PDB file of C-alpha atoms in Angstrom:
ATOM      1  CA  MET A   9      22.705  26.157  14.187  1.00  0.00           C
ATOM      2  CA  ALA A  10      21.002  26.102  10.383  1.00  0.00           C
ATOM      3  CA  GLU A  11      23.885  23.054   9.165  1.00  0.00           C
ATOM      4  CA  SER A  12      21.545  21.082  11.554  1.00  0.00           C
ATOM      5  CA  PHE A  13      18.183  21.139  10.084  1.00  0.00           C
ATOM      6  CA  LEU A  14      17.124  16.918   8.776  1.00  0.00           C
ATOM      7  CA  LEU A  15      14.204  17.049   5.851  1.00  0.00           C
ATOM      8  CA  GLU A  16      12.543  13.658   6.508  1.00  0.00           C
ATOM      9  CA  ALA A  17      11.084  12.806   2.484  1.00  0.00           C
ATOM     10  CA  CYS A  18       7.477  11.051   2.800  1.00  0.00           C
ATOM     11  CA  VAL A  19       8.203   8.394  -0.139  1.00  0.00           C
ATOM     12  CA  ASP A  20       6.149   5.252  -1.533  1.00  0.00           C
ATOM     13  CA  SER A  21       8.288   4.542  -4.145  1.00  0.00           C
ATOM     14  CA  VAL A  22      12.116   3.458  -5.413  1.00  0.00           C
ATOM     15  CA  GLU A  23      12.092   6.541  -7.116  1.00  0.00           C
ATOM     16  CA  SER A  24      10.552   8.798  -4.855  1.00  0.00           C
ATOM     17  CA  ALA A  25      13.570   7.294  -2.435  1.00  0.00           C
ATOM     18  CA  VAL A  26      16.071   8.404  -4.814  1.00  0.00           C
ATOM     19  CA  ASN A  27      15.336  11.759  -5.939  1.00  0.00           C
ATOM     20  CA  ALA A  28      14.658  12.334  -2.110  1.00  0.00           C
ATOM     21  CA  GLU A  29      17.784  11.283  -1.391  1.00  0.00           C
ATOM     22  CA  ARG A  30      19.290  13.232  -4.992  1.00  0.00           C
ATOM     23  CA  GLY A  31      17.744  16.312  -2.912  1.00  0.00           C
ATOM     24  CA  GLY A  32      19.690  16.154   0.301  1.00  0.00           C
ATOM     25  CA  ALA A  33      16.539  14.354   2.316  1.00  0.00           C
ATOM     26  CA  GLY A  34      18.541  13.031   5.448  1.00  0.00           C
ATOM     27  CA  ARG A  35      15.794  10.307   6.498  1.00  0.00           C
ATOM     28  CA  LEU A  36      13.384   8.573   4.399  1.00  0.00           C
ATOM     29  CA  GLU A  37       9.480   7.606   5.965  1.00  0.00           C
ATOM     30  CA  LEU A  38       8.749   4.664   3.360  1.00  0.00           C
ATOM     31  CA  CYS A  39       5.118   3.789   2.938  1.00  0.00           C
ATOM     32  CA  SER A  40       1.994   2.437   0.796  1.00  0.00           C
ATOM     33  CA  SER A  41      -1.062   4.898   0.194  1.00  0.00           C
ATOM     34  CA  LEU A  42      -0.190   7.918   0.997  1.00  0.00           C
ATOM     35  CA  LEU A  43      -3.329   9.146  -0.255  1.00  0.00           C
ATOM     36  CA  GLU A  44      -4.539   7.187   3.194  1.00  0.00           C
ATOM     37  CA  GLY A  45      -2.241   8.772   5.140  1.00  0.00           C
ATOM     38  CA  GLY A  46       0.610   5.869   4.439  1.00  0.00           C
ATOM     39  CA  LEU A  47       0.606   2.468   4.991  1.00  0.00           C
ATOM     40  CA  THR A  48       2.724  -0.462   5.898  1.00  0.00           C
ATOM     41  CA  PRO A  49       4.722  -0.820   1.948  1.00  0.00           C
ATOM     42  CA  SER A  50       5.921  -4.036   1.072  1.00  0.00           C
ATOM     43  CA  GLN A  51       9.057  -5.926   2.343  1.00  0.00           C
ATOM     44  CA  GLY A  52      10.050  -5.833  -1.532  1.00  0.00           C
ATOM     45  CA  LEU A  53       9.580  -2.376  -1.618  1.00  0.00           C
ATOM     46  CA  LEU A  54      11.871  -2.091   1.504  1.00  0.00           C
ATOM     47  CA  GLN A  55      14.063  -4.576  -0.387  1.00  0.00           C
ATOM     48  CA  VAL A  56      14.811  -2.375  -3.365  1.00  0.00           C
ATOM     49  CA  VAL A  57      15.006   1.532  -1.812  1.00  0.00           C
ATOM     50  CA  LYS A  58      17.883   0.138   0.358  1.00  0.00           C
ATOM     51  CA  GLN A  59      20.328  -1.542  -2.650  1.00  0.00           C
ATOM     52  CA  TYR A  60      19.430   2.198  -4.000  1.00  0.00           C
ATOM     53  CA  VAL A  61      19.812   4.592  -1.221  1.00  0.00           C
ATOM     54  CA  LYS A  62      22.360   4.806   1.568  1.00  0.00           C
ATOM     55  CA  ILE A  63      20.364   7.500   3.926  1.00  0.00           C
ATOM     56  CA  PRO A  64      18.067   6.190   6.910  1.00  0.00           C
ATOM     57  CA  VAL A  65      14.659   4.034   5.849  1.00  0.00           C
ATOM     58  CA  TYR A  66      12.156   4.173   8.364  1.00  0.00           C
ATOM     59  CA  VAL A  67       9.149   2.678   7.720  1.00  0.00           C
ATOM     60  CA  MET A  68       5.550   3.276   8.432  1.00  0.00           C
ATOM     61  CA  ILE A  69       3.486   0.139  10.803  1.00  0.00           C
ATOM     62  CA  ARG A  70      -0.107   0.654  10.064  1.00  0.00           C
ATOM     63  CA  PRO A  71      -2.232  -1.893   8.779  1.00  0.00           C
ATOM     64  CA  ARG A  72      -5.384   0.297   7.255  1.00  0.00           C
ATOM     65  CA  GLY A  73      -6.253   3.362   6.445  1.00  0.00           C
ATOM     66  CA  GLY A  74      -8.732   5.415   9.253  1.00  0.00           C
ATOM     67  CA  ASP A  75      -8.401   6.219  12.954  1.00  0.00           C
ATOM     68  CA  PHE A  76      -6.070   4.437  15.667  1.00  0.00           C
ATOM     69  CA  LEU A  77      -7.919   1.986  17.622  1.00  0.00           C
ATOM     70  CA  TYR A  78      -6.815  -1.434  16.421  1.00  0.00           C
ATOM     71  CA  SER A  79      -8.219  -5.170  17.145  1.00  0.00           C
ATOM     72  CA  ASP A  80      -6.334  -7.903  18.082  1.00  0.00           C
ATOM     73  CA  GLN A  81      -6.059  -9.025  14.980  1.00  0.00           C
ATOM     74  CA  GLU A  82      -4.562  -5.967  13.081  1.00  0.00           C
ATOM     75  CA  VAL A  83      -2.135  -5.652  16.551  1.00  0.00           C
ATOM     76  CA  GLU A  84      -0.535  -9.311  15.426  1.00  0.00           C
ATOM     77  CA  VAL A  85      -0.411  -8.247  11.621  1.00  0.00           C
ATOM     78  CA  MET A  86       1.872  -4.729  13.226  1.00  0.00           C
ATOM     79  CA  LYS A  87       4.033  -7.101  15.637  1.00  0.00           C
ATOM     80  CA  LYS A  88       4.444  -9.557  12.451  1.00  0.00           C
ATOM     81  CA  ASP A  89       5.174  -6.221  10.138  1.00  0.00           C
ATOM     82  CA  ILE A  90       7.440  -5.056  12.629  1.00  0.00           C
ATOM     83  CA  GLU A  91       9.385  -8.580  13.144  1.00  0.00           C
ATOM     84  CA  LEU A  92       9.636  -8.645   9.387  1.00  0.00           C
ATOM     85  CA  MET A  93      10.425  -4.971   8.390  1.00  0.00           C
ATOM     86  CA  LYS A  94      13.259  -5.167  10.565  1.00  0.00           C
ATOM     87  CA  ASN A  95      14.894  -9.151   9.062  1.00  0.00           C
ATOM     88  CA  HIS A  96      14.927  -6.999   5.960  1.00  0.00           C
ATOM     89  CA  ARG A  97      16.932  -3.798   7.091  1.00  0.00           C
ATOM     90  CA  ALA A  98      14.630  -1.021   8.412  1.00  0.00           C
ATOM     91  CA  ASP A  99      16.883   1.675   9.844  1.00  0.00           C
ATOM     92  CA  GLY A 100      13.534   2.315  12.492  1.00  0.00           C
ATOM     93  CA  LEU A 101       9.937   2.356  12.579  1.00  0.00           C
ATOM     94  CA  VAL A 102       7.410   4.783  12.260  1.00  0.00           C
ATOM     95  CA  LEU A 103       3.541   3.514  14.483  1.00  0.00           C
ATOM     96  CA  GLY A 104       1.299   4.724  16.726  1.00  0.00           C
ATOM     97  CA  ALA A 105      -1.758   3.743  18.405  1.00  0.00           C
ATOM     98  CA  LEU A 106      -4.666   4.875  20.351  1.00  0.00           C
ATOM     99  CA  THR A 107      -7.049   3.951  23.214  1.00  0.00           C
ATOM    100  CA  GLU A 108     -10.633   4.470  22.697  1.00  0.00           C
ATOM    101  CA  ASP A 109     -11.012   7.644  24.526  1.00  0.00           C
ATOM    102  CA  GLY A 110      -8.364   9.742  22.353  1.00  0.00           C
ATOM    103  CA  ARG A 111      -5.388   8.712  24.998  1.00  0.00           C
ATOM    104  CA  VAL A 112      -2.051   7.189  23.847  1.00  0.00           C
ATOM    105  CA  ASP A 113      -2.558   3.133  24.269  1.00  0.00           C
ATOM    106  CA  ALA A 114       0.271   2.730  26.362  1.00  0.00           C
ATOM    107  CA  GLU A 115      -0.100  -0.840  27.092  1.00  0.00           C
ATOM    108  CA  LEU A 116      -0.199  -1.544  23.348  1.00  0.00           C
ATOM    109  CA  CYS A 117       2.455   1.019  22.354  1.00  0.00           C
ATOM    110  CA  MET A 118       5.093  -0.544  24.680  1.00  0.00           C
ATOM    111  CA  GLU A 119       4.516  -3.734  23.641  1.00  0.00           C
ATOM    112  CA  PHE A 120       5.448  -2.209  19.893  1.00  0.00           C
ATOM    113  CA  LEU A 121       8.335  -0.472  21.546  1.00  0.00           C
ATOM    114  CA  VAL A 122       9.665  -4.231  23.021  1.00  0.00           C
ATOM    115  CA  ALA A 123       9.148  -5.877  20.052  1.00  0.00           C
ATOM    116  CA  ALA A 124      11.154  -2.724  17.603  1.00  0.00           C
ATOM    117  CA  GLN A 125      14.192  -3.669  19.537  1.00  0.00           C
ATOM    118  CA  PRO A 126      16.557  -2.083  19.029  1.00  0.00           C
ATOM    119  CA  LEU A 127      15.457  -0.202  16.108  1.00  0.00           C
ATOM    120  CA  PRO A 128      14.451   3.829  16.814  1.00  0.00           C
ATOM    121  CA  VAL A 129      10.521   4.524  16.835  1.00  0.00           C
ATOM    122  CA  THR A 130       8.394   7.495  15.751  1.00  0.00           C
ATOM    123  CA  PHE A 131       5.216   7.778  16.764  1.00  0.00           C
ATOM    124  CA  HIS A 132       2.941   9.198  13.962  1.00  0.00           C
ATOM    125  CA  ARG A 133       0.457  11.840  13.119  1.00  0.00           C
ATOM    126  CA  ALA A 134      -1.887   9.387  15.010  1.00  0.00           C
ATOM    127  CA  PHE A 135      -0.967  12.429  18.073  1.00  0.00           C
ATOM    128  CA  ASP A 136      -2.716  14.545  16.020  1.00  0.00           C
ATOM    129  CA  MET A 137      -6.374  12.603  16.785  1.00  0.00           C
ATOM    130  CA  VAL A 138      -5.770  12.829  21.018  1.00  0.00           C
ATOM    131  CA  HIS A 139      -7.691  13.836  23.658  1.00  0.00           C
ATOM    132  CA  GLU A 140      -5.131  15.961  25.612  1.00  0.00           C
ATOM    133  CA  PRO A 141      -1.855  16.784  23.797  1.00  0.00           C
ATOM    134  CA  THR A 142       0.346  17.931  26.628  1.00  0.00           C
ATOM    135  CA  VAL A 143      -0.097  14.803  28.732  1.00  0.00           C
ATOM    136  CA  ALA A 144      -0.088  12.549  25.317  1.00  0.00           C
ATOM    137  CA  LEU A 145       3.481  14.166  24.915  1.00  0.00           C
ATOM    138  CA  GLU A 146       4.493  12.767  28.573  1.00  0.00           C
ATOM    139  CA  THR A 147       3.280   9.585  27.556  1.00  0.00           C
ATOM    140  CA  LEU A 148       5.171   9.630  24.720  1.00  0.00           C
ATOM    141  CA  VAL A 149       8.439  10.686  26.744  1.00  0.00           C
ATOM    142  CA  SER A 150       8.031   7.872  29.713  1.00  0.00           C
ATOM    143  CA  LEU A 151       7.576   4.872  26.991  1.00  0.00           C
ATOM    144  CA  GLY A 152      11.113   5.829  25.014  1.00  0.00           C
ATOM    145  CA  PHE A 153       9.930   7.175  21.629  1.00  0.00           C
ATOM    146  CA  GLN A 154      12.783   9.061  19.754  1.00  0.00           C
ATOM    147  CA  ARG A 155      10.262  11.152  18.027  1.00  0.00           C
ATOM    148  CA  LEU A 156       6.911  13.029  17.772  1.00  0.00           C
ATOM    149  CA  LEU A 157       5.618  13.786  13.827  1.00  0.00           C
ATOM    150  CA  THR A 158       2.606  16.443  13.954  1.00  0.00           C
ATOM    151  CA  SER A 159       1.162  18.873  12.625  1.00  0.00           C
ATOM    152  CA  GLY A 160       0.197  20.544  15.516  1.00  0.00           C
ATOM    153  CA  CYS A 161      -3.755  18.475  16.162  1.00  0.00           C
ATOM    154  CA  ASP A 162      -4.716  20.335  13.106  1.00  0.00           C
ATOM    155  CA  ASN A 163      -4.824  20.002   9.321  1.00  0.00           C
ATOM    156  CA  SER A 164      -1.413  21.422   8.286  1.00  0.00           C
ATOM    157  CA  ALA A 165       1.913  22.345  10.233  1.00  0.00           C
ATOM    158  CA  LEU A 166       1.439  25.808   9.368  1.00  0.00           C
ATOM    159  CA  GLU A 167      -1.957  25.817  11.332  1.00  0.00           C
ATOM    160  CA  GLY A 168      -0.903  24.096  14.185  1.00  0.00           C
ATOM    161  CA  LEU A 169       2.209  26.099  14.529  1.00  0.00           C
ATOM    162  CA  PRO A 170       1.624  27.557  18.089  1.00  0.00           C
ATOM    163  CA  LEU A 171       0.903  24.032  19.778  1.00  0.00           C
ATOM    164  CA  ILE A 172       3.784  22.367  17.770  1.00  0.00           C
ATOM    165  CA  LYS A 173       6.024  24.925  19.707  1.00  0.00           C
ATOM    166  CA  GLN A 174       4.440  24.319  22.573  1.00  0.00           C
ATOM    167  CA  LEU A 175       5.166  21.045  22.757  1.00  0.00           C
ATOM    168  CA  ILE A 176       9.141  21.526  21.482  1.00  0.00           C
ATOM    169  CA  ASP A 177       9.183  23.906  24.427  1.00  0.00           C
ATOM    170  CA  GLN A 178       7.228  20.983  26.529  1.00  0.00           C
ATOM    171  CA  ALA A 179       9.768  18.315  25.447  1.00  0.00           C
ATOM    172  CA  LYS A 180      13.007  19.915  26.205  1.00  0.00           C
ATOM    173  CA  GLY A 181      14.802  17.791  24.110  1.00  0.00           C
ATOM    174  CA  ARG A 182      13.567  14.692  25.718  1.00  0.00           C
ATOM    175  CA  ILE A 183      11.696  13.592  22.506  1.00  0.00           C
ATOM    176  CA  ALA A 184      12.478  14.708  18.815  1.00  0.00           C
ATOM    177  CA  ILE A 185       9.365  17.121  17.764  1.00  0.00           C
ATOM    178  CA  MET A 186       8.988  16.869  13.767  1.00  0.00           C
ATOM    179  CA  PRO A 187       5.952  19.043  12.293  1.00  0.00           C
ATOM    180  CA  GLY A 188       4.736  17.608   9.426  1.00  0.00           C
ATOM    181  CA  GLY A 189       1.554  18.084   7.286  1.00  0.00           C
ATOM    182  CA  GLY A 190       1.092  20.375   4.142  1.00  0.00           C
ATOM    183  CA  ILE A 191       4.779  22.419   4.089  1.00  0.00           C
ATOM    184  CA  THR A 192       6.029  23.048   1.108  1.00  0.00           C
ATOM    185  CA  GLU A 193       8.814  25.796   0.338  1.00  0.00           C
ATOM    186  CA  ARG A 194       6.295  28.888   0.636  1.00  0.00           C
ATOM    187  CA  ASN A 195       5.382  28.125   4.608  1.00  0.00           C
ATOM    188  CA  LEU A 196       8.833  26.169   5.504  1.00  0.00           C
ATOM    189  CA  GLN A 197      10.704  29.020   7.343  1.00  0.00           C
ATOM    190  CA  ARG A 198       7.403  30.381   8.702  1.00  0.00           C
ATOM    191  CA  ILE A 199       7.108  26.961  10.213  1.00  0.00           C
ATOM    192  CA  LEU A 200      11.175  26.589  11.304  1.00  0.00           C
ATOM    193  CA  GLU A 201      11.432  29.852  12.675  1.00  0.00           C
ATOM    194  CA  GLY A 202       8.527  29.608  13.964  1.00  0.00           C
ATOM    195  CA  THR A 203       8.579  26.783  15.937  1.00  0.00           C
ATOM    196  CA  GLY A 204      12.286  26.442  16.313  1.00  0.00           C
ATOM    197  CA  ALA A 205      12.181  22.537  14.991  1.00  0.00           C
ATOM    198  CA  GLN A 206      15.493  20.873  13.999  1.00  0.00           C
ATOM    199  CA  GLU A 207      13.471  18.001  11.483  1.00  0.00           C
ATOM    200  CA  PHE A 208      10.533  18.769   8.745  1.00  0.00           C
ATOM    201  CA  HIS A 209       8.965  16.286   7.221  1.00  0.00           C
ATOM    202  CA  CYS A 210       7.173  16.454   3.948  1.00  0.00           C
ATOM    203  CA  SER A 211       6.728  14.358   0.843  1.00  0.00           C
ATOM    204  CA  ALA A 212       8.120  17.031  -1.889  1.00  0.00           C
ATOM    205  CA  ARG A 213       6.127  15.688  -4.748  1.00  0.00           C
ATOM    206  CA  SER A 214       5.134  16.541  -8.522  1.00  0.00           C
ATOM    207  CA  THR A 215       2.585  14.767 -10.894  1.00  0.00           C
ATOM    208  CA  ARG A 216       4.967  13.304 -13.706  1.00  0.00           C
ATOM    209  CA  ASP A 217       2.493  12.153 -16.411  1.00  0.00           C
ATOM    210  CA  SER A 218       2.251   7.891 -17.337  1.00  0.00           C
ATOM    211  CA  ALA A 219       4.609   6.920 -20.123  1.00  0.00           C
ATOM    212  CA  MET A 220       1.031   4.733 -21.042  1.00  0.00           C
ATOM    213  CA  LYS A 221       0.056   5.778 -25.011  1.00  0.00           C
ATOM    214  CA  PHE A 222      -3.183   3.778 -25.311  1.00  0.00           C
ATOM    215  CA  ARG A 223      -5.411   4.949 -21.906  1.00  0.00           C
ATOM    216  CA  ASN A 224      -8.738   3.788 -20.791  1.00  0.00           C
ATOM    217  CA  ASN A 225     -10.226   6.900 -18.952  1.00  0.00           C
ATOM    218  CA  CYS A 226     -13.460   5.101 -18.708  1.00  0.00           C
ATOM    219  CA  VAL A 227     -12.027   2.800 -16.175  1.00  0.00           C
ATOM    220  CA  THR A 228     -10.781   3.676 -12.562  1.00  0.00           C
ATOM    221  CA  MET A 229      -8.591   1.243  -9.943  1.00  0.00           C
ATOM    222  CA  GLY A 230     -10.026   2.495  -7.346  1.00  0.00           C
ATOM    223  CA  ALA A 231     -12.410   4.962  -5.062  1.00  0.00           C
ATOM    224  CA  ALA A 232     -13.618   8.465  -6.396  1.00  0.00           C
ATOM    225  CA  PHE A 233     -11.272   9.975  -4.256  1.00  0.00           C
ATOM    226  CA  SER A 234      -8.774   7.895  -5.473  1.00  0.00           C
ATOM    227  CA  ALA A 235      -5.009   9.227  -7.817  1.00  0.00           C
ATOM    228  CA  PRO A 236      -5.554   9.560 -11.367  1.00  0.00           C
ATOM    229  CA  GLU A 237      -4.806   6.264 -13.246  1.00  0.00           C
ATOM    230  CA  TYR A 238      -2.292   8.261 -15.574  1.00  0.00           C
ATOM    231  CA  GLY A 239      -1.031  10.866 -13.385  1.00  0.00           C
ATOM    232  CA  LEU A 240       2.247   9.618 -11.146  1.00  0.00           C
ATOM    233  CA  LYS A 241       3.120  11.635  -7.589  1.00  0.00           C
ATOM    234  CA  VAL A 242       6.996  11.122  -7.143  1.00  0.00           C
ATOM    235  CA  ALA A 243       9.302  13.277  -4.961  1.00  0.00           C
ATOM    236  CA  ASP A 244      11.041  16.318  -7.079  1.00  0.00           C
ATOM    237  CA  VAL A 245      14.674  16.198  -6.556  1.00  0.00           C
ATOM    238  CA  SER A 246      14.012  20.605  -6.912  1.00  0.00           C
ATOM    239  CA  LYS A 247      11.312  20.840  -4.545  1.00  0.00           C
ATOM    240  CA  VAL A 248      13.962  18.570  -1.991  1.00  0.00           C
ATOM    241  CA  ARG A 249      16.566  20.884  -2.805  1.00  0.00           C
ATOM    242  CA  THR A 250      15.045  23.532  -3.188  1.00  0.00           C
ATOM    243  CA  LEU A 251      13.057  22.905   0.778  1.00  0.00           C
ATOM    244  CA  ASN A 252      16.849  22.156   2.170  1.00  0.00           C
ATOM    245  CA  ALA A 253      18.581  25.460   1.108  1.00  0.00           C
ATOM    246  CA  ILE A 254      15.695  27.518   2.623  1.00  0.00           C
ATOM    247  CA  ALA A 255      16.231  25.709   6.173  1.00  0.00           C
ATOM    248  CA  ARG A 256      19.679  26.194   5.799  1.00  0.00           C
ATOM    249  CA  ASN A 257      18.954  29.754   5.197  1.00  0.00           C
ATOM    250  CA  THR A 258      16.737  29.782   8.225  1.00  0.00           C
ATOM    251  CA  MET A 259      18.699  31.485  11.505  1.00  0.00           C
TER     252      MET A 259
END
């Protein structure tokens, strides 16, 4: 049983992708702008990542931060991104959309799934914003999503553990349920043992100081909540290895 655990690493750079694979990750979720929960990465990033790693690369399709209720123009962008990422050898896609009343937008998601064929598709943490999780899960199963990434509709997978367990029991293998959100070496064993999940999602990052010698600390490139200009967050090989070791030792 322990051998079947799979770590999906959320990465936003080539360095993080390479480090995650070296640490034993079984799959990558490739994004940009992790501070906003992950947005669609560039085609260039996907192409170069694919040159350096052999494990599957699933690409985030999310045109902006904020909610998951999309305008017609945003839908057009998402469909074009799906087409482009398929053409640039994405192994799978990660996406989601909701209606204004907090339900899975089944009609729009079906359009995305058709556009994504034959790639497998994960429904992302838009699920954590739904009104009725158990109903939403049945919608995802009926639509044909391969996987659901969720923190159990809470701030972290640890806090959402009871619902994640309930969803796994409800799914009965019809769709993979992958806990994600705040997973670290300190809580992974409890999450895996408490839910029975066979996959988990994390970033396993550490901060690396910039190599810049001249620094203008008076200027920031983004809003007040932005990451420090001279601190780079990258996937940490040792953290990924530690998380994999914990998963293997979890019965």
